[in-house]
PDB file of C-alpha atoms and ligand atoms in Angstrom:
ATOM      1  CA  MET I 507     -17.433  30.665   5.063  1.00 55.00           C
ATOM      2  CA  PRO I 508     -15.183  28.404   2.943  1.00 62.00           C
ATOM      3  CA  THR I 509     -13.417  25.701   4.936  1.00 79.00           C
ATOM      4  CA  ASP I 510      -9.710  25.058   4.458  1.00 90.00           C
ATOM      5  CA  SER I 511      -8.770  22.218   2.129  1.00 96.00           C
ATOM      6  CA  LEU I 512      -6.711  19.255   3.310  1.00 97.00           C
ATOM      7  CA  ALA I 513      -3.701  20.640   1.438  1.00 97.00           C
ATOM      8  CA  GLU I 514      -4.024  24.003   3.194  1.00 97.00           C
ATOM      9  CA  ILE I 515      -4.323  22.409   6.619  1.00 98.00           C
ATOM     10  CA  VAL I 516      -1.350  20.081   6.042  1.00 98.00           C
ATOM     11  CA  ALA I 517       0.740  23.018   4.796  1.00 98.00           C
ATOM     12  CA  ALA I 518      -0.295  25.212   7.744  1.00 98.00           C
ATOM     13  CA  VAL I 519       0.317  22.537  10.392  1.00 98.00           C
ATOM     14  CA  GLY I 520       3.600  21.514   8.750  1.00 98.00           C
ATOM     15  CA  LYS I 521       4.864  25.077   8.647  1.00 98.00           C
ATOM     16  CA  GLU I 522       3.778  25.908  12.177  1.00 98.00           C
ATOM     17  CA  VAL I 523       5.441  22.821  13.648  1.00 98.00           C
ATOM     18  CA  ALA I 524       8.579  23.043  11.509  1.00 98.00           C
ATOM     19  CA  ASP I 525       9.084  26.761  12.234  1.00 97.00           C
ATOM     20  CA  ALA I 526       8.768  26.308  15.979  1.00 97.00           C
ATOM     21  CA  HIS I 527      10.326  22.895  16.582  1.00 97.00           C
ATOM     22  CA  ARG I 528      12.447  21.724  13.640  1.00 97.00           C
ATOM     23  CA  GLY I 529      15.440  19.710  14.876  1.00 97.00           C
ATOM     24  CA  ALA I 530      14.052  19.045  18.378  1.00 98.00           C
ATOM     25  CA  GLY I 531      14.665  15.712  20.094  1.00 97.00           C
ATOM     26  CA  LYS I 532      17.658  13.420  19.935  1.00 97.00           C
ATOM     27  CA  VAL I 533      18.536  11.297  16.908  1.00 96.00           C
ATOM     28  CA  ALA I 534      18.898   7.574  17.754  1.00 95.00           C
ATOM     29  CA  ASP I 535      22.582   6.769  18.029  1.00 92.00           C
ATOM     30  CA  TYR I 536      22.566   3.232  19.399  1.00 89.00           C
ATOM     31  CA  ILE I 537      22.555   2.130  15.736  1.00 90.00           C
ATOM     32  CA  PRO I 538      25.666   3.998  14.483  1.00 91.00           C
ATOM     33  CA  ALA I 539      24.447   4.384  10.882  1.00 89.00           C
ATOM     34  CA  LEU I 540      21.289   6.144  12.094  1.00 92.00           C
ATOM     35  CA  ALA I 541      23.240   8.721  14.082  1.00 93.00           C
ATOM     36  CA  ARG I 542      24.353  10.453  10.889  1.00 93.00           C
ATOM     37  CA  VAL I 543      20.865  11.553   9.811  1.00 96.00           C
ATOM     38  CA  ASP I 544      20.246  15.307   9.601  1.00 97.00           C
ATOM     39  CA  PRO I 545      18.045  16.148  12.635  1.00 97.00           C
ATOM     40  CA  ASN I 546      16.462  19.072  10.764  1.00 98.00           C
ATOM     41  CA  ARG I 547      14.607  16.908   8.307  1.00 98.00           C
ATOM     42  CA  PHE I 548      10.831  17.036   8.559  1.00 98.00           C
ATOM     43  CA  GLY I 549       8.280  15.471   6.239  1.00 98.00           C
ATOM     44  CA  LEU I 550       4.541  14.973   6.383  1.00 98.00           C
ATOM     45  CA  ALA I 551       2.284  13.149   3.909  1.00 98.00           C
ATOM     46  CA  VAL I 552      -1.430  12.396   3.925  1.00 98.00           C
ATOM     47  CA  ILE I 553      -3.339  10.220   1.495  1.00 98.00           C
ATOM     48  CA  THR I 554      -7.104   9.843   1.751  1.00 98.00           C
ATOM     49  CA  CYS I 555      -9.234   6.842   0.855  1.00 98.00           C
ATOM     50  CA  GLU I 556     -10.365   8.853  -2.179  1.00 98.00           C
ATOM     51  CA  GLY I 557      -6.769   9.257  -3.334  1.00 98.00           C
ATOM     52  CA  GLU I 558      -6.343  12.916  -2.435  1.00 98.00           C
ATOM     53  CA  THR I 559      -2.789  13.644  -1.285  1.00 98.00           C
ATOM     54  CA  ALA I 560      -1.251  16.488   0.690  1.00 98.00           C
ATOM     55  CA  GLU I 561       2.381  16.873   1.679  1.00 98.00           C
ATOM     56  CA  PHE I 562       4.787  19.140   3.465  1.00 98.00           C
ATOM     57  CA  GLY I 563       8.587  19.404   3.599  1.00 98.00           C
ATOM     58  CA  ASP I 564      10.745  16.305   3.121  1.00 98.00           C
ATOM     59  CA  ALA I 565       7.846  13.961   2.344  1.00 98.00           C
ATOM     60  CA  TRP I 566       9.769  12.783  -0.727  1.00 98.00           C
ATOM     61  CA  LEU I 567      12.990  11.842   1.082  1.00 98.00           C
ATOM     62  CA  PRO I 568      13.649   8.207   2.133  1.00 98.00           C
ATOM     63  CA  PHE I 569      14.366   7.474   5.796  1.00 98.00           C
ATOM     64  CA  SER I 570      14.907   4.302   7.830  1.00 98.00           C
ATOM     65  CA  ILE I 571      11.568   2.597   8.459  1.00 98.00           C
ATOM     66  CA  GLN I 572      12.791   0.769  11.592  1.00 98.00           C
ATOM     67  CA  SER I 573       9.946  -0.461  13.803  1.00 97.00           C
ATOM     68  CA  ILE I 574       7.221   0.713  11.444  1.00 98.00           C
ATOM     69  CA  SER I 575       8.169  -2.363   9.385  1.00 98.00           C
ATOM     70  CA  LYS I 576       6.589  -4.389  12.204  1.00 98.00           C
ATOM     71  CA  VAL I 577       3.131  -3.358  10.973  1.00 98.00           C
ATOM     72  CA  PHE I 578       3.827  -4.977   7.618  1.00 98.00           C
ATOM     73  CA  THR I 579       5.439  -8.158   8.963  1.00 98.00           C
ATOM     74  CA  LEU I 580       2.480  -8.518  11.336  1.00 98.00           C
ATOM     75  CA  THR I 581       0.196  -8.204   8.322  1.00 97.00           C
ATOM     76  CA  LEU I 582       2.093 -10.992   6.533  1.00 97.00           C
ATOM     77  CA  ALA I 583       2.271 -13.252   9.592  1.00 97.00           C
ATOM     78  CA  LEU I 584      -1.430 -12.883  10.402  1.00 95.00           C
ATOM     79  CA  GLU I 585      -2.422 -13.795   6.883  1.00 91.00           C
ATOM     80  CA  ARG I 586      -0.148 -16.844   7.018  1.00 92.00           C
ATOM     81  CA  LEU I 587      -0.731 -18.157  10.534  1.00 92.00           C
ATOM     82  CA  GLY I 588      -4.118 -16.660  11.371  1.00 92.00           C
ATOM     83  CA  GLU I 589      -5.170 -16.977  14.993  1.00 91.00           C
ATOM     84  CA  ALA I 590      -2.355 -19.446  15.700  1.00 95.00           C
ATOM     85  CA  LEU I 591       0.015 -16.460  15.836  1.00 96.00           C
ATOM     86  CA  TRP I 592      -1.488 -15.495  19.207  1.00 96.00           C
ATOM     87  CA  THR I 593      -0.120 -18.600  20.897  1.00 96.00           C
ATOM     88  CA  ARG I 594       3.361 -17.194  20.267  1.00 97.00           C
ATOM     89  CA  VAL I 595       2.893 -13.495  20.930  1.00 97.00           C
ATOM     90  CA  GLY I 596       0.405 -11.528  23.063  1.00 96.00           C
ATOM     91  CA  ARG I 597      -1.443  -8.290  22.406  1.00 95.00           C
ATOM     92  CA  GLU I 598      -1.093  -6.366  25.636  1.00 93.00           C
ATOM     93  CA  PRO I 599       0.857  -3.130  25.997  1.00 93.00           C
ATOM     94  CA  SER I 600       4.124  -3.891  27.716  1.00 85.00           C
ATOM     95  CA  GLY I 601       4.677  -0.718  29.685  1.00 78.00           C
ATOM     96  CA  SER I 602       8.404  -1.328  29.398  1.00 76.00           C
ATOM     97  CA  ARG I 603      11.033  -0.283  26.909  1.00 75.00           C
ATOM     98  CA  PHE I 604      10.954  -1.585  23.346  1.00 73.00           C
ATOM     99  CA  ASN I 605      14.048  -3.731  23.807  1.00 77.00           C
ATOM    100  CA  SER I 606      13.388  -4.906  27.371  1.00 80.00           C
ATOM    101  CA  ILE I 607      13.980  -8.531  28.333  1.00 85.00           C
ATOM    102  CA  VAL I 608      12.515  -8.469  31.855  1.00 87.00           C
ATOM    103  CA  GLN I 609       8.961  -9.619  31.124  1.00 87.00           C
ATOM    104  CA  LEU I 610      10.106 -12.465  28.892  1.00 91.00           C
ATOM    105  CA  GLU I 611      11.401 -14.555  31.790  1.00 89.00           C
ATOM    106  CA  ALA I 612       8.171 -14.319  33.779  1.00 88.00           C
ATOM    107  CA  GLU I 613       6.040 -14.880  30.690  1.00 88.00           C
ATOM    108  CA  LYS I 614       7.960 -17.934  29.479  1.00 93.00           C
ATOM    109  CA  GLY I 615       9.350 -16.522  26.272  1.00 95.00           C
ATOM    110  CA  VAL I 616       5.998 -15.272  24.924  1.00 96.00           C
ATOM    111  CA  PRO I 617       6.403 -11.528  24.258  1.00 95.00           C
ATOM    112  CA  ARG I 618       3.683  -9.115  25.286  1.00 94.00           C
ATOM    113  CA  ASN I 619       2.885  -7.804  21.801  1.00 96.00           C
ATOM    114  CA  PRO I 620       4.141  -7.847  18.182  1.00 97.00           C
ATOM    115  CA  PHE I 621       5.580  -4.328  18.332  1.00 96.00           C
ATOM    116  CA  ILE I 622       8.158  -4.610  21.092  1.00 93.00           C
ATOM    117  CA  ASN I 623      11.393  -6.039  19.714  1.00 94.00           C
ATOM    118  CA  ALA I 624      10.892  -9.509  21.203  1.00 95.00           C
ATOM    119  CA  GLY I 625       7.398  -9.766  19.705  1.00 96.00           C
ATOM    120  CA  ALA I 626       8.543  -8.467  16.349  1.00 97.00           C
ATOM    121  CA  ILE I 627      11.330 -11.044  16.265  1.00 98.00           C
ATOM    122  CA  VAL I 628       8.750 -13.830  16.793  1.00 98.00           C
ATOM    123  CA  VAL I 629       6.613 -12.346  14.009  1.00 98.00           C
ATOM    124  CA  THR I 630       9.644 -12.231  11.712  1.00 98.00           C
ATOM    125  CA  ASP I 631      10.304 -15.886  12.537  1.00 98.00           C
ATOM    126  CA  ALA I 632       6.730 -16.645  11.415  1.00 97.00           C
ATOM    127  CA  VAL I 633       7.307 -14.732   8.166  1.00 97.00           C
ATOM    128  CA  LEU I 634      10.646 -16.504   7.631  1.00 97.00           C
ATOM    129  CA  ALA I 635       8.805 -19.837   7.835  1.00 94.00           C
ATOM    130  CA  GLY I 636      11.759 -22.050   6.967  1.00 94.00           C
ATOM    131  CA  ARG I 637      12.911 -19.960   3.993  1.00 97.00           C
ATOM    132  CA  THR I 638      16.304 -18.371   3.562  1.00 98.00           C
ATOM    133  CA  PRO I 639      16.683 -14.863   5.033  1.00 98.00           C
ATOM    134  CA  GLU I 640      17.235 -13.577   1.476  1.00 98.00           C
ATOM    135  CA  ALA I 641      13.863 -14.945   0.355  1.00 98.00           C
ATOM    136  CA  ALA I 642      12.049 -13.566   3.404  1.00 98.00           C
ATOM    137  CA  ILE I 643      13.702 -10.140   3.075  1.00 98.00           C
ATOM    138  CA  ALA I 644      12.739  -9.970  -0.605  1.00 98.00           C
ATOM    139  CA  ASP I 645       9.182 -10.979   0.331  1.00 98.00           C
ATOM    140  CA  ILE I 646       8.890  -8.207   2.949  1.00 98.00           C
ATOM    141  CA  ARG I 647      10.443  -5.632   0.607  1.00 98.00           C
ATOM    142  CA  ASP I 648       8.195  -6.654  -2.275  1.00 98.00           C
ATOM    143  CA  THR I 649       5.109  -6.523  -0.051  1.00 98.00           C
ATOM    144  CA  LEU I 650       5.992  -2.971   0.874  1.00 98.00           C
ATOM    145  CA  ARG I 651       6.694  -2.087  -2.767  1.00 98.00           C
ATOM    146  CA  ARG I 652       3.341  -3.486  -3.815  1.00 98.00           C
ATOM    147  CA  LEU I 653       1.448  -1.689  -1.052  1.00 98.00           C
ATOM    148  CA  ALA I 654       3.270   1.590  -1.667  1.00 98.00           C
ATOM    149  CA  ASP I 655       2.901   1.126  -5.404  1.00 97.00           C
ATOM    150  CA  ASN I 656       6.565   1.961  -5.734  1.00 97.00           C
ATOM    151  CA  ASP I 657       9.433  -0.235  -6.887  1.00 97.00           C
ATOM    152  CA  THR I 658      12.245   1.921  -5.580  1.00 97.00           C
ATOM    153  CA  ILE I 659      11.925   0.841  -1.935  1.00 98.00           C
ATOM    154  CA  GLU I 660      15.196  -0.820  -0.931  1.00 98.00           C
ATOM    155  CA  VAL I 661      17.078  -2.077   2.092  1.00 98.00           C
ATOM    156  CA  ASP I 662      19.853   0.233   3.284  1.00 97.00           C
ATOM    157  CA  LYS I 663      22.664  -2.313   3.574  1.00 97.00           C
ATOM    158  CA  GLU I 664      24.799  -0.009   5.665  1.00 96.00           C
ATOM    159  CA  VAL I 665      22.082   0.339   8.306  1.00 96.00           C
ATOM    160  CA  ALA I 666      21.430  -3.417   8.269  1.00 97.00           C
ATOM    161  CA  THR I 667      25.133  -4.129   8.793  1.00 96.00           C
ATOM    162  CA  SER I 668      25.292  -1.519  11.530  1.00 95.00           C
ATOM    163  CA  GLU I 669      22.301  -3.093  13.306  1.00 95.00           C
ATOM    164  CA  ALA I 670      23.752  -6.576  13.039  1.00 96.00           C
ATOM    165  CA  ALA I 671      27.064  -5.371  14.454  1.00 96.00           C
ATOM    166  CA  THR I 672      25.488  -3.700  17.472  1.00 94.00           C
ATOM    167  CA  GLY I 673      22.206  -5.558  18.053  1.00 95.00           C
ATOM    168  CA  PHE I 674      23.365  -7.428  21.154  1.00 95.00           C
ATOM    169  CA  ARG I 675      20.057  -6.975  22.932  1.00 95.00           C
ATOM    170  CA  ASN I 676      18.155  -8.364  19.979  1.00 96.00           C
ATOM    171  CA  TYR I 677      20.484 -11.396  19.937  1.00 97.00           C
ATOM    172  CA  ALA I 678      19.801 -11.824  23.648  1.00 96.00           C
ATOM    173  CA  LEU I 679      16.018 -11.622  23.127  1.00 96.00           C
ATOM    174  CA  ALA I 680      16.089 -14.065  20.226  1.00 97.00           C
ATOM    175  CA  ASN I 681      18.294 -16.596  22.017  1.00 97.00           C
ATOM    176  CA  PHE I 682      16.151 -16.331  25.107  1.00 95.00           C
ATOM    177  CA  MET I 683      12.985 -17.050  23.146  1.00 97.00           C
ATOM    178  CA  ARG I 684      14.677 -19.883  21.300  1.00 97.00           C
ATOM    179  CA  GLY I 685      15.400 -21.314  24.762  1.00 96.00           C
ATOM    180  CA  PHE I 686      11.642 -21.297  25.379  1.00 97.00           C
ATOM    181  CA  ASP I 687      10.995 -22.940  21.991  1.00 97.00           C
ATOM    182  CA  ASN I 688       9.297 -19.830  20.693  1.00 97.00           C
ATOM    183  CA  LEU I 689      11.549 -19.437  17.637  1.00 97.00           C
ATOM    184  CA  ASN I 690      11.539 -22.051  14.903  1.00 96.00           C
ATOM    185  CA  GLY I 691      14.248 -20.677  12.629  1.00 97.00           C
ATOM    186  CA  PRO I 692      17.950 -20.305  13.471  1.00 97.00           C
ATOM    187  CA  VAL I 693      18.562 -17.150  15.526  1.00 98.00           C
ATOM    188  CA  GLU I 694      21.017 -15.861  12.909  1.00 97.00           C
ATOM    189  CA  ASP I 695      18.479 -16.187  10.080  1.00 98.00           C
ATOM    190  CA  VAL I 696      15.628 -14.626  12.044  1.00 98.00           C
ATOM    191  CA  LEU I 697      17.762 -11.658  13.077  1.00 98.00           C
ATOM    192  CA  GLN I 698      19.261 -11.177   9.657  1.00 98.00           C
ATOM    193  CA  THR I 699      15.717 -10.891   8.327  1.00 98.00           C
ATOM    194  CA  TYR I 700      14.671  -8.614  11.199  1.00 98.00           C
ATOM    195  CA  PHE I 701      17.641  -6.242  10.794  1.00 98.00           C
ATOM    196  CA  HIS I 702      17.008  -5.968   7.069  1.00 98.00           C
ATOM    197  CA  GLN I 703      13.273  -5.301   7.434  1.00 98.00           C
ATOM    198  CA  CYS I 704      14.110  -2.501   9.901  1.00 98.00           C
ATOM    199  CA  SER I 705      16.635  -1.078   7.426  1.00 98.00           C
ATOM    200  CA  LEU I 706      14.201  -0.571   4.561  1.00 98.00           C
ATOM    201  CA  ARG I 707      14.230   3.009   3.299  1.00 98.00           C
ATOM    202  CA  ILE I 708      10.902   4.636   2.597  1.00 98.00           C
ATOM    203  CA  THR I 709       9.499   8.143   2.127  1.00 98.00           C
ATOM    204  CA  CYS I 710       6.507   9.606   3.995  1.00 98.00           C
ATOM    205  CA  ARG I 711       4.632   9.623   0.693  1.00 98.00           C
ATOM    206  CA  GLN I 712       5.287   5.902   0.124  1.00 98.00           C
ATOM    207  CA  LEU I 713       4.619   4.955   3.736  1.00 98.00           C
ATOM    208  CA  ALA I 714       1.226   6.655   3.881  1.00 98.00           C
ATOM    209  CA  ARG I 715       0.260   4.923   0.636  1.00 98.00           C
ATOM    210  CA  ALA I 716       1.470   1.549   1.957  1.00 98.00           C
ATOM    211  CA  GLY I 717      -0.648   1.868   5.109  1.00 98.00           C
ATOM    212  CA  LEU I 718      -3.832   3.009   3.400  1.00 98.00           C
ATOM    213  CA  PHE I 719      -5.386  -0.483   3.340  1.00 98.00           C
ATOM    214  CA  LEU I 720      -5.621  -0.299   7.136  1.00 98.00           C
ATOM    215  CA  ALA I 721      -7.959   2.685   6.843  1.00 98.00           C
ATOM    216  CA  ARG I 722     -10.425   0.637   4.780  1.00 98.00           C
ATOM    217  CA  GLU I 723     -10.729  -2.622   6.688  1.00 98.00           C
ATOM    218  CA  GLY I 724      -7.931  -4.308   4.779  1.00 98.00           C
ATOM    219  CA  LEU I 725      -9.058  -3.304   1.281  1.00 98.00           C
ATOM    220  CA  ASP I 726      -6.819  -0.970  -0.693  1.00 98.00           C
ATOM    221  CA  PRO I 727      -9.323   1.765  -1.583  1.00 98.00           C
ATOM    222  CA  LEU I 728      -7.360   2.969  -4.599  1.00 98.00           C
ATOM    223  CA  ASN I 729      -7.049  -0.271  -6.536  1.00 97.00           C
ATOM    224  CA  GLY I 730      -9.634  -2.529  -4.879  1.00 97.00           C
ATOM    225  CA  ASN I 731      -7.072  -5.160  -3.837  1.00 97.00           C
ATOM    226  CA  ARG I 732      -7.892  -7.048  -0.653  1.00 97.00           C
ATOM    227  CA  ILE I 733      -4.718  -7.029   1.453  1.00 97.00           C
ATOM    228  CA  VAL I 734      -6.046  -8.572   4.670  1.00 96.00           C
ATOM    229  CA  SER I 735      -9.442  -9.604   6.009  1.00 96.00           C
ATOM    230  CA  PRO I 736     -11.479  -6.923   7.793  1.00 97.00           C
ATOM    231  CA  GLU I 737     -10.933  -8.835  11.049  1.00 96.00           C
ATOM    232  CA  HIS I 738      -7.173  -8.774  10.709  1.00 97.00           C
ATOM    233  CA  ALA I 739      -7.184  -5.101   9.727  1.00 97.00           C
ATOM    234  CA  ARG I 740      -9.178  -4.317  12.889  1.00 97.00           C
ATOM    235  CA  ARG I 741      -6.716  -6.276  14.982  1.00 97.00           C
ATOM    236  CA  ILE I 742      -3.672  -4.582  13.487  1.00 98.00           C
ATOM    237  CA  ASN I 743      -5.258  -1.179  14.127  1.00 98.00           C
ATOM    238  CA  ALA I 744      -6.109  -2.174  17.695  1.00 98.00           C
ATOM    239  CA  ILE I 745      -2.523  -3.210  18.371  1.00 98.00           C
ATOM    240  CA  MET I 746      -1.223  -0.012  16.762  1.00 98.00           C
ATOM    241  CA  MET I 747      -3.476   1.973  19.069  1.00 97.00           C
ATOM    242  CA  THR I 748      -2.539   0.126  22.245  1.00 96.00           C
ATOM    243  CA  CYS I 749       1.094  -0.826  21.586  1.00 96.00           C
ATOM    244  CA  GLY I 750       2.367   1.277  18.670  1.00 96.00           C
ATOM    245  CA  HIS I 751       4.427   3.790  20.633  1.00 95.00           C
ATOM    246  CA  TYR I 752       6.429   1.646  23.019  1.00 89.00           C
ATOM    247  CA  ASP I 753       5.681   2.594  26.603  1.00 88.00           C
ATOM    248  CA  ALA I 754       4.152   5.910  25.516  1.00 93.00           C
ATOM    249  CA  SER I 755       1.272   4.294  23.630  1.00 94.00           C
ATOM    250  CA  GLY I 756      -1.256   5.604  26.147  1.00 95.00           C
ATOM    251  CA  GLU I 757       0.144   9.091  25.726  1.00 95.00           C
ATOM    252  CA  PHE I 758      -0.156   8.895  21.920  1.00 96.00           C
ATOM    253  CA  ALA I 759      -3.787   7.730  22.226  1.00 97.00           C
ATOM    254  CA  PHE I 760      -4.377  10.594  24.634  1.00 97.00           C
ATOM    255  CA  GLN I 761      -2.736  13.271  22.477  1.00 96.00           C
ATOM    256  CA  VAL I 762      -3.500  12.068  18.929  1.00 97.00           C
ATOM    257  CA  GLY I 763      -6.279   9.499  19.339  1.00 98.00           C
ATOM    258  CA  LEU I 764      -5.383   7.368  16.305  1.00 98.00           C
ATOM    259  CA  PRO I 765      -3.731   3.993  15.679  1.00 98.00           C
ATOM    260  CA  GLY I 766      -0.071   4.616  14.935  1.00 98.00           C
ATOM    261  CA  LYS I 767       3.334   2.993  14.818  1.00 98.00           C
ATOM    262  CA  SER I 768       6.606   4.767  15.364  1.00 97.00           C
ATOM    263  CA  GLY I 769      10.192   3.782  14.617  1.00 97.00           C
ATOM    264  CA  VAL I 770      13.541   4.940  15.954  1.00 96.00           C
ATOM    265  CA  GLY I 771      14.339   6.352  12.505  1.00 97.00           C
ATOM    266  CA  GLY I 772      11.902   9.137  13.469  1.00 98.00           C
ATOM    267  CA  GLY I 773       8.980   8.041  11.326  1.00 98.00           C
ATOM    268  CA  ILE I 774       5.371   7.466  12.406  1.00 98.00           C
ATOM    269  CA  LEU I 775       2.582   5.841  10.380  1.00 98.00           C
ATOM    270  CA  THR I 776      -0.904   6.789  11.532  1.00 98.00           C
ATOM    271  CA  ILE I 777      -4.255   5.441  10.374  1.00 98.00           C
ATOM    272  CA  VAL I 778      -7.440   7.496  10.287  1.00 98.00           C
ATOM    273  CA  PRO I 779     -10.147   4.823  10.025  1.00 98.00           C
ATOM    274  CA  ASP I 780     -12.283   5.241   6.918  1.00 98.00           C
ATOM    275  CA  ARG I 781     -10.546   8.478   6.024  1.00 98.00           C
ATOM    276  CA  ALA I 782      -6.811   8.442   5.416  1.00 98.00           C
ATOM    277  CA  ALA I 783      -3.284   7.331   6.242  1.00 98.00           C
ATOM    278  CA  VAL I 784      -0.663   9.795   7.457  1.00 98.00           C
ATOM    279  CA  ALA I 785       3.108   9.462   7.613  1.00 98.00           C
ATOM    280  CA  VAL I 786       5.427  11.877   9.335  1.00 98.00           C
ATOM    281  CA  TRP I 787       9.203  11.933   9.733  1.00 98.00           C
ATOM    282  CA  SER I 788      11.472  13.953  11.953  1.00 98.00           C
ATOM    283  CA  PRO I 789      14.572  12.116  13.209  1.00 98.00           C
ATOM    284  CA  GLY I 790      14.839  13.637  16.707  1.00 98.00           C
ATOM    285  CA  LEU I 791      13.270  11.324  19.302  1.00 97.00           C
ATOM    286  CA  ASN I 792      11.761  12.080  22.705  1.00 96.00           C
ATOM    287  CA  GLU I 793      12.926  10.252  25.815  1.00 93.00           C
ATOM    288  CA  VAL I 794      10.716   7.230  25.049  1.00 91.00           C
ATOM    289  CA  GLY I 795      12.034   6.836  21.488  1.00 93.00           C
ATOM    290  CA  ASN I 796       9.189   8.384  19.476  1.00 96.00           C
ATOM    291  CA  SER I 797       9.681  11.230  17.012  1.00 97.00           C
ATOM    292  CA  GLN I 798       9.252  14.388  19.056  1.00 97.00           C
ATOM    293  CA  VAL I 799       8.321  16.785  16.275  1.00 98.00           C
ATOM    294  CA  GLY I 800       6.435  14.080  14.371  1.00 98.00           C
ATOM    295  CA  THR I 801       4.180  13.397  17.348  1.00 98.00           C
ATOM    296  CA  LEU I 802       3.497  17.098  17.725  1.00 98.00           C
ATOM    297  CA  ALA I 803       2.603  17.443  14.046  1.00 98.00           C
ATOM    298  CA  LEU I 804       0.180  14.519  14.286  1.00 98.00           C
ATOM    299  CA  GLU I 805      -1.382  15.966  17.398  1.00 98.00           C
ATOM    300  CA  LYS I 806      -2.045  19.281  15.662  1.00 98.00           C
ATOM    301  CA  LEU I 807      -3.192  17.726  12.401  1.00 98.00           C
ATOM    302  CA  ALA I 808      -5.587  15.307  14.109  1.00 98.00           C
ATOM    303  CA  ALA I 809      -7.027  18.161  16.166  1.00 98.00           C
ATOM    304  CA  ARG I 810      -7.499  20.416  13.125  1.00 97.00           C
ATOM    305  CA  MET I 811      -9.101  17.610  11.110  1.00 97.00           C
ATOM    306  CA  LYS I 812     -11.129  16.293  14.083  1.00 97.00           C
ATOM    307  CA  TRP I 813      -9.678  12.882  13.337  1.00 97.00           C
ATOM    308  CA  SER I 814      -9.391  11.383  16.829  1.00 97.00           C
ATOM    309  CA  VAL I 815     -11.441   8.207  17.080  1.00 97.00           C
ATOM    310  CA  PHE I 816     -12.512   9.200  20.590  1.00 95.00           C
TER     311      PHE I 816
HETATM  312  N1  LIG C 420      15.944  -2.030  14.500  1.00 86.09           N
HETATM  313  C1  LIG C 420      15.622  -1.411  15.750  1.00 86.09           C
HETATM  314  C2  LIG C 420      16.025  -2.305  16.882  1.00 86.09           C
HETATM  315  O1  LIG C 420      15.778  -3.453  16.809  1.00 86.09           O
HETATM  316  C3  LIG C 420      14.164  -1.089  15.782  1.00 86.09           C
HETATM  317  C4  LIG C 420      13.806  -0.281  16.968  1.00 86.09           C
HETATM  318  C5  LIG C 420      12.611   0.581  16.775  1.00 86.09           C
HETATM  319  O2  LIG C 420      12.425   1.273  15.775  1.00 86.09           O
HETATM  320  O3  LIG C 420      11.836   0.563  17.734  1.00 86.09           O
HETATM  321  O4  LIG C 420      16.596  -1.905  17.849  1.00 86.09           O
END
């Protein structure tokens, strides 16, 4: 009996999920510019290590990358600082909300992991490394362009301004960590960089392509470029698996069984070790802040493809 091709499975899963659930969840509105996104959007893109692609729906439409950018700044910071990064940020799931400040006091300004906001702000400080925010933002954007093999990726200035105007919790986190000497750069510069990295616009198609190096131990399988060492790629995947979905990371491992990173823009990047990278986007979030329909699509796709690492 002929087995279904990747394209057929992606189309079938996409259609099934979109027909039954399109528009479910609640669009993030704590960043005013994000609240205006059409909740009915739904995109899904897969790219394999052999370069085969399969897409469904709005895979071509740019959305706000938000916290998924933290995967790429972690990549940059690890390559620059190496193991020294781990003196400034941990790698344990936090079990609390992405913007929580409570653990920071007890843990002396060293955030639990690079994917909660506090940890990501420390990582951004490491990427900033004494440069101007403009230089660091261009560096992050260009890294993403290079990895996605696409020069159209840009910061959405309106979202960045909106984040800066309302990011009081992030200012609190950054100032708090500065008080513990865990930020080197000026709070303003670090946050300006952070808000801009979160405001990059990217499509599912571009995002899957940009993450593909993580499926091949840090080597881009399509052009042979080494992006990070195999060790660092393993570590990034491990942190995506354990910390990539805020305080629902255990649930994502349970349901999908793959390293992934979500963002409040409704996107999720997922890595299938040795096989593929998958990006999904649906703006409505569940109560923990992860894309509701996106998670469901990944659950079904991973099950159909037998992709879970467990
Ligand atoms: N820019 C967002 C914030 O800092 C990112 C949140 C997210 O996607 O988790 O609040």
